[in-house]
Amino acid sequence: MASVSVSHMILFIASILVAASVVGVFTDSISQVSEAIDQRGVSVSEDIRTDIEIISDSGSAAVYEDDTITIHVKNTGSETLTARPDQIDVFVNGRYKSADAMSVSLEGDASTWRSGEVAKLEIEESGLSGDTRVKVIINQDEEMFRFNT
């Protein structure tokens, strides 16, 4: 009879130890998943609040002069953006343009691009002729601009 009580006590203690270790693993995993969801939520919120519009006139001769594409992009979203070439992805006819091949300027040499403000992008590109497509991507928001040279 004492042996049954001892074996029950051993099984009870073993089950408590197993349950405690499982709870420790689950608590850590749930904490990591919660942190990942919070970080993703901030990123998605930033993407949703970002909206841009290319407001350049595609018929203007000033869009492409002296091997430089000049386009004006308006921040129409509620997110304040950073007006730096390394924060903007640009593709000309499907080819990625590095930050070294472009410049971004705002009125008054400001570095923050607030809602309603217009940035001037100057992209170095030689030898363009015919139909040209420029895609601008900021925080997952894409805009396409087409013009003829």
Short mmCIF file of C-alpha atoms in Angstrom, two decimals:
data_model
loop_
_atom_site.label_atom_id
_atom_site.label_comp_id
_atom_site.label_asym_id
_atom_site.label_seq_id
_atom_site.Cartn_x
_atom_site.Cartn_y
_atom_site.Cartn_z
CA MET A 1 0.00 0.00 0.00
CA ALA A 2 2.84 2.35 0.77
CA SER A 3 4.39 1.48 -2.58
CA VAL A 4 1.25 2.68 -4.43
CA SER A 5 1.33 6.01 -2.57
CA VAL A 6 5.04 6.45 -3.31
CA SER A 7 4.58 5.66 -7.01
CA HIS A 8 1.63 8.09 -7.21
CA MET A 9 3.72 10.77 -5.52
CA ILE A 10 6.61 10.20 -7.95
CA LEU A 11 4.23 10.42 -10.94
CA PHE A 12 2.63 13.56 -9.51
CA ILE A 13 6.01 15.26 -8.99
CA ALA A 14 7.16 14.22 -12.49
CA SER A 15 3.97 15.59 -14.06
CA ILE A 16 4.41 18.91 -12.17
CA LEU A 17 8.02 19.18 -13.43
CA VAL A 18 6.98 18.45 -17.02
CA ALA A 19 4.13 20.98 -16.83
CA ALA A 20 6.44 23.64 -15.40
CA SER A 21 9.00 23.16 -18.19
CA VAL A 22 6.29 23.27 -20.87
CA VAL A 23 4.88 26.49 -19.41
CA GLY A 24 8.38 28.04 -19.46
CA VAL A 25 8.88 27.18 -23.14
CA PHE A 26 5.41 28.40 -24.15
CA THR A 27 5.79 31.66 -22.20
CA ASP A 28 9.05 32.47 -23.99
CA SER A 29 7.62 31.57 -27.41
CA ILE A 30 4.47 33.61 -26.86
CA SER A 31 6.56 36.59 -25.76
CA GLN A 32 8.67 36.41 -28.93
CA VAL A 33 5.58 36.14 -31.16
CA SER A 34 3.98 39.09 -29.36
CA GLU A 35 7.08 41.26 -29.92
CA ALA A 36 7.18 40.30 -33.61
CA ILE A 37 3.51 41.21 -34.04
CA ASP A 38 4.08 44.59 -32.35
CA GLN A 39 7.04 45.38 -34.62
CA ARG A 40 5.14 44.33 -37.73
CA GLY A 41 2.18 46.46 -36.65
CA VAL A 42 4.37 49.57 -36.49
CA SER A 43 5.80 48.81 -39.93
CA VAL A 44 2.35 48.25 -41.47
CA SER A 45 1.05 51.45 -39.86
CA GLU A 46 3.94 53.40 -41.41
CA ASP A 47 3.24 51.84 -44.82
CA ILE A 48 -0.47 52.64 -44.62
CA ARG A 49 0.13 56.29 -43.70
CA THR A 50 2.59 56.75 -46.58
CA ASP A 51 1.18 58.02 -49.87
CA ILE A 52 2.97 59.85 -52.67
CA GLU A 53 1.91 61.29 -56.02
CA ILE A 54 4.13 62.22 -58.94
CA ILE A 55 2.92 65.64 -60.04
CA SER A 56 5.33 66.36 -62.91
CA ASP A 57 3.90 67.08 -66.36
CA SER A 58 4.75 64.16 -68.64
CA GLY A 59 4.54 66.43 -71.69
CA SER A 60 7.06 68.95 -70.39
CA ALA A 61 10.47 69.15 -72.03
CA ALA A 62 11.94 69.88 -68.58
CA VAL A 63 11.44 66.28 -67.42
CA TYR A 64 14.52 65.03 -69.30
CA GLU A 65 17.37 67.46 -69.98
CA ASP A 66 21.15 67.00 -70.05
CA ASP A 67 21.00 63.27 -69.15
CA THR A 68 18.95 64.05 -66.01
CA ILE A 69 15.35 63.06 -65.29
CA THR A 70 13.66 65.63 -63.04
CA ILE A 71 10.35 64.70 -61.41
CA HIS A 72 8.36 66.30 -58.62
CA VAL A 73 6.82 64.02 -55.99
CA LYS A 74 4.22 65.20 -53.49
CA ASN A 75 3.80 63.62 -50.06
CA THR A 76 0.01 63.15 -49.91
CA GLY A 77 0.02 60.81 -46.92
CA SER A 78 0.03 61.60 -43.22
CA GLU A 79 3.51 60.14 -42.59
CA THR A 80 6.48 62.52 -42.43
CA LEU A 81 9.16 61.07 -44.73
CA THR A 82 12.92 61.42 -44.88
CA ALA A 83 14.02 63.20 -48.04
CA ARG A 84 17.20 61.19 -48.69
CA PRO A 85 18.08 59.17 -51.80
CA ASP A 86 18.84 56.05 -49.73
CA GLN A 87 15.21 56.07 -48.46
CA ILE A 88 13.68 56.12 -51.96
CA ASP A 89 13.79 53.30 -54.52
CA VAL A 90 13.76 54.41 -58.15
CA PHE A 91 13.58 52.27 -61.29
CA VAL A 92 14.05 53.70 -64.78
CA ASN A 93 12.71 51.37 -67.48
CA GLY A 94 12.95 48.51 -65.00
CA ARG A 95 16.56 49.19 -63.95
CA TYR A 96 17.26 50.10 -60.32
CA LYS A 97 18.98 53.43 -59.75
CA SER A 98 21.31 53.60 -56.77
CA ALA A 99 21.28 56.47 -54.29
CA ASP A 100 24.52 57.73 -55.88
CA ALA A 101 22.71 58.34 -59.19
CA MET A 102 20.06 60.67 -57.79
CA SER A 103 19.45 63.64 -55.55
CA VAL A 104 16.41 64.70 -53.53
CA SER A 105 15.73 68.29 -52.57
CA LEU A 106 13.00 70.14 -50.72
CA GLU A 107 12.32 73.85 -50.52
CA GLY A 108 14.52 75.55 -47.96
CA ASP A 109 16.94 72.60 -47.79
CA ALA A 110 14.72 70.79 -45.25
CA SER A 111 15.45 67.14 -44.52
CA THR A 112 11.96 66.15 -43.38
CA TRP A 113 9.32 65.74 -46.04
CA ARG A 114 6.01 66.64 -44.44
CA SER A 115 2.54 65.96 -45.77
CA GLY A 116 1.66 68.32 -48.62
CA GLU A 117 5.27 69.16 -49.46
CA VAL A 118 6.86 68.46 -52.84
CA ALA A 119 10.28 66.90 -53.32
CA LYS A 120 12.35 67.30 -56.47
CA LEU A 121 14.07 64.09 -57.61
CA GLU A 122 16.93 64.39 -60.09
CA ILE A 123 17.96 61.05 -61.56
CA GLU A 124 21.05 60.62 -63.73
CA GLU A 125 20.22 58.58 -66.84
CA SER A 126 21.90 58.91 -70.21
CA GLY A 127 20.77 57.81 -73.65
CA LEU A 128 17.01 57.77 -73.17
CA SER A 129 14.78 57.82 -76.21
CA GLY A 130 11.13 57.03 -76.75
CA ASP A 131 8.70 55.91 -74.06
CA THR A 132 10.30 55.97 -70.60
CA ARG A 133 8.91 54.67 -67.30
CA VAL A 134 10.07 55.82 -63.87
CA LYS A 135 8.83 53.96 -60.80
CA VAL A 136 9.25 55.57 -57.37
CA ILE A 137 8.80 53.47 -54.22
CA ILE A 138 8.70 54.84 -50.68
CA ASN A 139 7.61 52.66 -47.71
CA GLN A 140 5.95 50.16 -50.08
CA ASP A 141 3.93 52.89 -51.83
CA GLU A 142 4.60 52.80 -55.59
CA GLU A 143 3.97 55.42 -58.24
CA MET A 144 4.68 55.10 -61.98
CA PHE A 145 5.52 58.05 -64.23
CA ARG A 146 5.64 57.76 -68.03
CA PHE A 147 7.01 60.27 -70.50
CA ASN A 148 8.47 60.46 -74.01
CA THR A 149 11.91 61.79 -74.77
#
